[in-house]
XYZ file of C-alpha atoms in Angstrom:
370
model
C -2.843 27.499 -7.117
C -3.225 28.459 -3.462
C -2.559 26.235 -0.509
C -5.391 23.782 0.171
C -8.063 25.009 2.575
C -9.085 23.185 5.729
C -11.080 20.177 4.829
C -9.297 19.988 1.353
C -6.604 17.435 1.095
C -3.738 17.184 -1.425
C -4.030 13.805 -3.074
C -1.431 11.869 -5.169
C -1.885 9.006 -7.564
C 0.898 6.638 -8.426
C 0.481 4.959 -11.783
C 1.807 2.182 -14.132
C 3.406 4.081 -17.060
C 3.168 1.224 -19.598
C 0.614 3.247 -21.676
C -0.236 6.968 -21.643
C 0.717 7.693 -18.031
C 3.772 9.876 -17.499
C 4.263 9.354 -13.853
C 2.744 10.820 -10.601
C -0.426 12.800 -10.596
C -2.108 15.107 -8.120
C -5.552 16.615 -7.358
C -7.255 18.270 -4.399
C -10.053 16.372 -2.607
C -12.759 18.354 -0.921
C -13.891 16.335 2.095
C -17.024 18.415 2.476
C -18.395 17.762 -0.992
C -16.580 14.513 -1.779
C -15.307 15.913 -5.024
C -11.874 16.168 -6.698
C -10.390 19.010 -8.542
C -8.798 18.477 -12.040
C -6.129 15.768 -12.007
C -2.712 17.092 -13.010
C 0.743 15.730 -13.685
C 2.948 16.287 -10.563
C 6.124 14.786 -11.907
C 7.395 12.474 -14.625
C 8.689 9.157 -13.336
C 9.425 5.714 -14.593
C 6.624 3.264 -13.401
C 6.045 4.931 -9.997
C 3.581 2.395 -8.569
C 3.687 3.053 -4.873
C 4.238 6.208 -2.770
C 4.553 7.402 0.787
C 5.264 10.715 2.523
C 7.351 12.594 5.048
C 4.574 15.024 5.856
C 6.618 17.111 8.301
C 9.248 17.878 5.649
C 6.860 17.840 2.598
C 8.601 14.949 0.885
C 7.236 12.218 -1.324
C 8.880 8.933 -1.933
C 7.973 6.676 -4.821
C 9.049 3.339 -6.188
C 10.244 2.886 -9.691
C 8.921 -0.687 -10.251
C 11.177 -1.642 -13.188
C 13.517 -4.468 -14.036
C 16.458 -2.325 -14.982
C 17.812 1.221 -14.154
C 20.683 2.829 -15.972
C 21.562 -0.521 -17.539
C 21.690 -2.321 -14.192
C 19.217 -5.094 -13.172
C 17.693 -3.094 -10.304
C 14.696 -0.972 -9.680
C 14.846 2.448 -7.963
C 13.380 4.787 -5.454
C 12.667 8.521 -6.006
C 12.735 11.306 -3.389
C 10.665 14.403 -4.300
C 10.099 17.760 -2.576
C 6.462 18.926 -2.624
C 5.523 22.426 -3.652
C 3.036 23.541 -1.027
C 1.161 25.801 -3.458
C 0.838 23.759 -6.616
C 1.560 20.276 -5.330
C 4.176 19.787 -8.081
C 7.072 17.495 -7.262
C 10.723 18.264 -7.779
C 13.055 15.306 -7.788
C 15.801 15.359 -5.118
C 17.510 12.143 -5.985
C 17.085 8.562 -7.089
C 18.804 5.463 -5.711
C 18.865 1.755 -6.747
C 17.139 -0.741 -4.541
C 19.322 -3.761 -4.970
C 16.685 -5.792 -6.723
C 14.144 -5.645 -9.540
C 10.539 -4.388 -9.283
C 10.311 -2.412 -6.030
C 6.550 -2.534 -5.440
C 6.010 -0.959 -2.019
C 7.434 1.731 0.235
C 6.886 2.437 3.955
C 8.372 5.216 6.015
C 9.178 5.912 9.658
C 9.514 9.639 10.202
C 11.011 9.369 13.705
C 14.130 7.523 12.423
C 13.853 8.726 8.833
C 13.944 5.116 7.618
C 12.406 4.168 4.212
C 11.976 0.503 3.341
C 10.945 -1.261 0.131
C 10.194 -4.650 -1.241
C 11.678 -5.870 -4.491
C 8.939 -8.168 -5.863
C 11.014 -9.648 -8.708
C 14.339 -9.464 -6.940
C 13.130 -11.461 -3.936
C 14.533 -9.029 -1.443
C 13.827 -6.042 0.887
C 15.979 -3.031 1.493
C 16.227 -0.030 3.761
C 17.517 3.577 3.299
C 17.950 6.651 5.503
C 16.467 9.938 4.484
C 19.092 12.689 4.991
C 18.240 16.137 6.496
C 18.067 17.652 2.934
C 15.606 14.983 1.881
C 18.021 12.915 -0.153
C 17.878 9.147 0.013
C 21.019 7.478 1.287
C 22.719 4.505 -0.234
C 21.258 1.214 0.982
C 21.613 0.546 4.753
C 20.425 -3.024 4.453
C 19.602 -5.483 1.679
C 18.181 -8.851 2.625
C 17.229 -11.593 0.137
C 14.465 -13.870 1.262
C 16.009 -17.234 1.897
C 13.195 -19.409 0.585
C 11.880 -21.200 -2.503
C 8.685 -20.372 -4.202
C 5.790 -22.514 -3.105
C 5.084 -23.427 -6.783
C 1.312 -23.736 -6.342
C 0.933 -20.979 -8.967
C 3.966 -21.681 -11.195
C 4.280 -18.290 -12.849
C 3.675 -16.261 -9.700
C 5.273 -18.528 -7.068
C 8.343 -19.822 -8.791
C 10.541 -17.961 -6.339
C 10.244 -15.481 -3.422
C 8.377 -12.457 -4.536
C 7.886 -9.973 -1.588
C 5.064 -7.698 -2.582
C 5.102 -5.370 0.431
C 6.861 -4.411 3.597
C 5.313 -2.220 6.256
C 6.265 -1.014 9.767
C 4.159 -2.024 12.773
C 2.357 0.676 14.692
C 5.265 1.087 17.146
C 7.860 1.062 14.410
C 9.919 -1.575 16.177
C 9.389 -4.190 13.528
C 8.622 -4.463 9.756
C 6.619 -7.259 8.156
C 6.914 -8.306 4.550
C 4.277 -10.290 2.676
C 5.942 -12.673 0.234
C 3.544 -13.707 -2.510
C 5.852 -16.278 -4.063
C 7.061 -18.041 -0.867
C 3.693 -17.941 1.010
C 5.306 -16.407 4.000
C 5.161 -13.280 6.116
C 8.826 -12.313 6.926
C 9.470 -10.301 10.143
C 12.329 -7.845 10.663
C 13.507 -5.877 13.614
C 13.921 -2.159 12.892
C 17.263 -0.783 13.908
C 16.178 2.851 14.131
C 19.591 4.299 14.857
C 21.048 2.754 11.700
C 17.940 2.577 9.501
C 18.557 -1.146 9.067
C 16.407 -4.205 8.923
C 17.501 -7.283 11.005
C 15.722 -10.661 10.625
C 13.700 -11.483 13.744
C 13.875 -14.814 15.518
C 12.008 -16.743 14.024
C 12.333 -14.789 10.795
C 9.010 -15.630 9.208
C 5.661 -17.278 9.533
C 4.376 -19.622 6.869
C 0.930 -19.151 5.400
C -1.193 -21.781 3.654
C 0.397 -22.914 0.358
C -1.047 -21.045 -2.534
C -2.410 -18.128 -0.538
C 0.043 -15.575 -2.066
C 0.092 -12.982 0.772
C 0.233 -9.470 -0.765
C -0.594 -6.586 1.598
C -1.367 -6.268 5.292
C -3.232 -3.909 7.621
C -3.018 -3.495 11.372
C -6.202 -2.926 13.338
C -5.955 0.490 15.149
C -5.522 -1.406 18.531
C -2.091 -2.661 17.217
C -2.795 -6.242 18.467
C -4.387 -7.631 15.359
C -3.040 -7.962 11.770
C -5.030 -8.629 8.712
C -3.040 -10.248 5.702
C -4.643 -10.048 2.286
C -3.963 -13.125 0.108
C -3.857 -12.236 -3.520
C -3.965 -15.596 -5.063
C -6.482 -17.236 -2.753
C -8.790 -14.198 -2.725
C -9.015 -14.242 1.089
C -7.866 -12.421 4.223
C -6.235 -14.060 7.161
C -6.417 -12.665 10.711
C -3.368 -12.829 12.919
C -2.818 -11.763 16.494
C 0.258 -9.640 16.920
C 2.771 -9.327 19.789
C 4.442 -5.994 19.699
C 7.206 -6.905 22.134
C 8.546 -9.699 19.905
C 6.947 -8.964 16.501
C 5.600 -12.431 16.301
C 2.246 -13.203 14.718
C -0.131 -16.150 15.295
C -2.578 -17.270 12.594
C -6.422 -17.144 13.177
C -9.278 -17.542 10.791
C -9.212 -17.004 7.051
C -12.216 -15.471 5.150
C -12.936 -15.268 1.474
C -13.160 -11.811 -0.025
C -15.623 -13.112 -2.778
C -19.366 -13.523 -2.660
C -20.808 -17.087 -2.552
C -21.120 -18.639 -5.951
C -18.694 -16.471 -7.787
C -16.414 -18.584 -9.992
C -14.636 -16.019 -12.282
C -10.973 -15.020 -12.091
C -9.972 -12.797 -9.267
C -6.886 -11.392 -7.438
C -7.043 -9.225 -4.384
C -4.982 -6.028 -4.234
C -5.504 -3.636 -1.317
C -6.654 -3.832 2.324
C -7.368 -1.119 4.952
C -9.229 -0.912 8.205
C -11.561 2.022 8.976
C -10.114 4.616 11.370
C -12.768 3.695 13.986
C -11.570 0.007 13.742
C -15.109 -1.349 13.224
C -14.769 -2.131 9.486
C -12.317 -3.849 7.176
C -12.123 -3.319 3.380
C -10.398 -5.399 0.682
C -10.331 -4.892 -3.192
C -11.136 -7.613 -5.610
C -9.603 -7.393 -9.142
C -11.774 -9.427 -11.496
C -14.906 -9.362 -9.369
C -14.138 -5.588 -9.416
C -15.456 -4.803 -5.932
C -14.680 -3.784 -2.414
C -15.350 -6.490 0.067
C -16.657 -5.153 3.333
C -16.350 -6.799 6.789
C -17.419 -5.744 10.187
C -15.022 -6.231 13.017
C -16.385 -7.440 16.341
C -15.180 -6.156 19.741
C -12.519 -8.994 19.766
C -11.187 -7.757 16.390
C -10.249 -11.363 15.595
C -13.331 -12.586 13.635
C -14.515 -10.288 10.930
C -18.024 -10.786 9.584
C -18.842 -10.307 5.909
C -21.149 -7.492 5.209
C -21.211 -7.434 1.419
C -19.576 -6.140 -1.745
C -19.677 -2.768 -3.560
C -18.808 -2.601 -7.230
C -15.957 -0.193 -7.922
C -17.599 1.073 -11.157
C -14.505 0.313 -13.158
C -12.046 -2.498 -14.034
C -9.296 -3.894 -11.811
C -9.307 -1.911 -8.541
C -5.637 -2.112 -7.693
C -5.832 0.587 -5.074
C -8.269 2.329 -2.757
C -7.826 4.694 0.194
C -10.022 6.070 3.012
C -9.682 9.847 3.208
C -8.281 11.583 6.311
C -11.757 12.365 7.674
C -12.898 8.699 7.478
C -16.038 9.699 5.589
C -15.015 8.716 2.030
C -13.305 5.812 0.262
C -11.647 6.464 -3.114
C -11.353 3.306 -5.308
C -9.037 3.521 -8.296
C -9.353 1.074 -11.231
C -6.011 0.367 -13.028
C -7.303 -1.104 -16.296
C -10.185 1.351 -16.822
C -8.127 4.335 -15.807
C -10.537 5.957 -13.441
C -11.269 6.596 -9.739
C -14.516 6.873 -7.980
C -15.631 8.277 -4.618
C -17.869 6.285 -2.182
C -19.472 7.656 1.000
C -18.876 5.474 4.040
C -21.904 4.846 6.234
C -20.593 5.352 9.721
C -23.070 3.010 11.238
C -22.964 0.049 8.802
C -19.620 0.543 6.990
C -21.436 0.177 3.657
C -20.328 2.194 0.646
C -22.529 4.449 -1.387
C -21.328 5.708 -4.848
C -20.930 9.497 -4.850
C -20.869 11.596 -7.969
C -18.958 10.991 -11.216
C -15.633 9.387 -11.581
C -12.314 11.137 -12.535
C -9.784 10.011 -15.101
C -6.472 8.736 -13.731
C -4.356 6.803 -16.114
C -3.542 3.321 -14.863
C -3.690 4.114 -11.136
C -1.791 1.827 -8.791
C -1.810 3.702 -5.496
C -3.625 6.714 -3.989
C -2.571 8.586 -0.927
C -3.531 11.745 0.953
C -0.753 14.082 2.019
C -2.462 15.386 5.131
C -2.143 13.394 8.391
C -5.238 11.380 9.205
C -7.814 12.782 11.594
C -10.019 10.671 13.812
C -12.903 9.188 11.912
C -16.384 8.087 12.781
């Protein structure tokens, strides 16, 4: 297979390997036609549910969201090199994360720092990526010093950090803890690839919200936190100098009158900053919001069905023209055209089979969108 042409983007799907999936999958996405090539296995891996890249060095990093590795009660992270022709992945090394169930990875290429959240281990950890692409031993491991809020006994019995992500300036990292109903804040020691608790170290959210993922507005001054258990999104203002956040309004991700079961999963802003998207698992939709000039009060636009079951992940392509929604339980992914004026989504073409998709990412760096 030749190197992707301009306007064609190498795409990777992370998956849950509880059934037929064997690991990480890849396909080419044509941003002109909005179509995918055949999905192929890129590398076998044990429950690689979330991924990120070092695009400059053609590296892919993946979680191994498991409760034990090599007989130890820890999950792991993989480092892979990417073949520029085929997109196949070659494992460089694997390291233990210090806790069970690493569910998220985020990367800062300037300092070569990789961070992860151990959802069942109640901790976050950081690593350095060496010049040869190998992951170092842990540079920091911090357990969330909190109790579960207990509103949802099975999911909030203890701290369960579901994600950790760098801020736009890479000075801080923020971790959404679904179990403790808190957003933890860490200073990023770039020289040592370490995480250091900020002062204060967290902000409490409403009990029972279950914060899961977050997304920054492109202006870097507003943060949107997606609440998995409350099916809502909360707006925070963000101070980049201190890393502190201040709570604003909370909006439901569900349509009026819906009373079925639901759990939100993924959140992303459009590249132009005018729209906000959130996925609903149960209602099986993408909730769409318009973002006013102040960026602090999103307005609901509507919902688009994801054409499958349990949309755990979605991603806007690098051109900003397309949104790919992947449904974990129906093992498929669908393309939607984004209306640049309204932000609404229009189904485009037939779906593709991806077994138990949990994360979708494009290798190419993002380009300015409409």
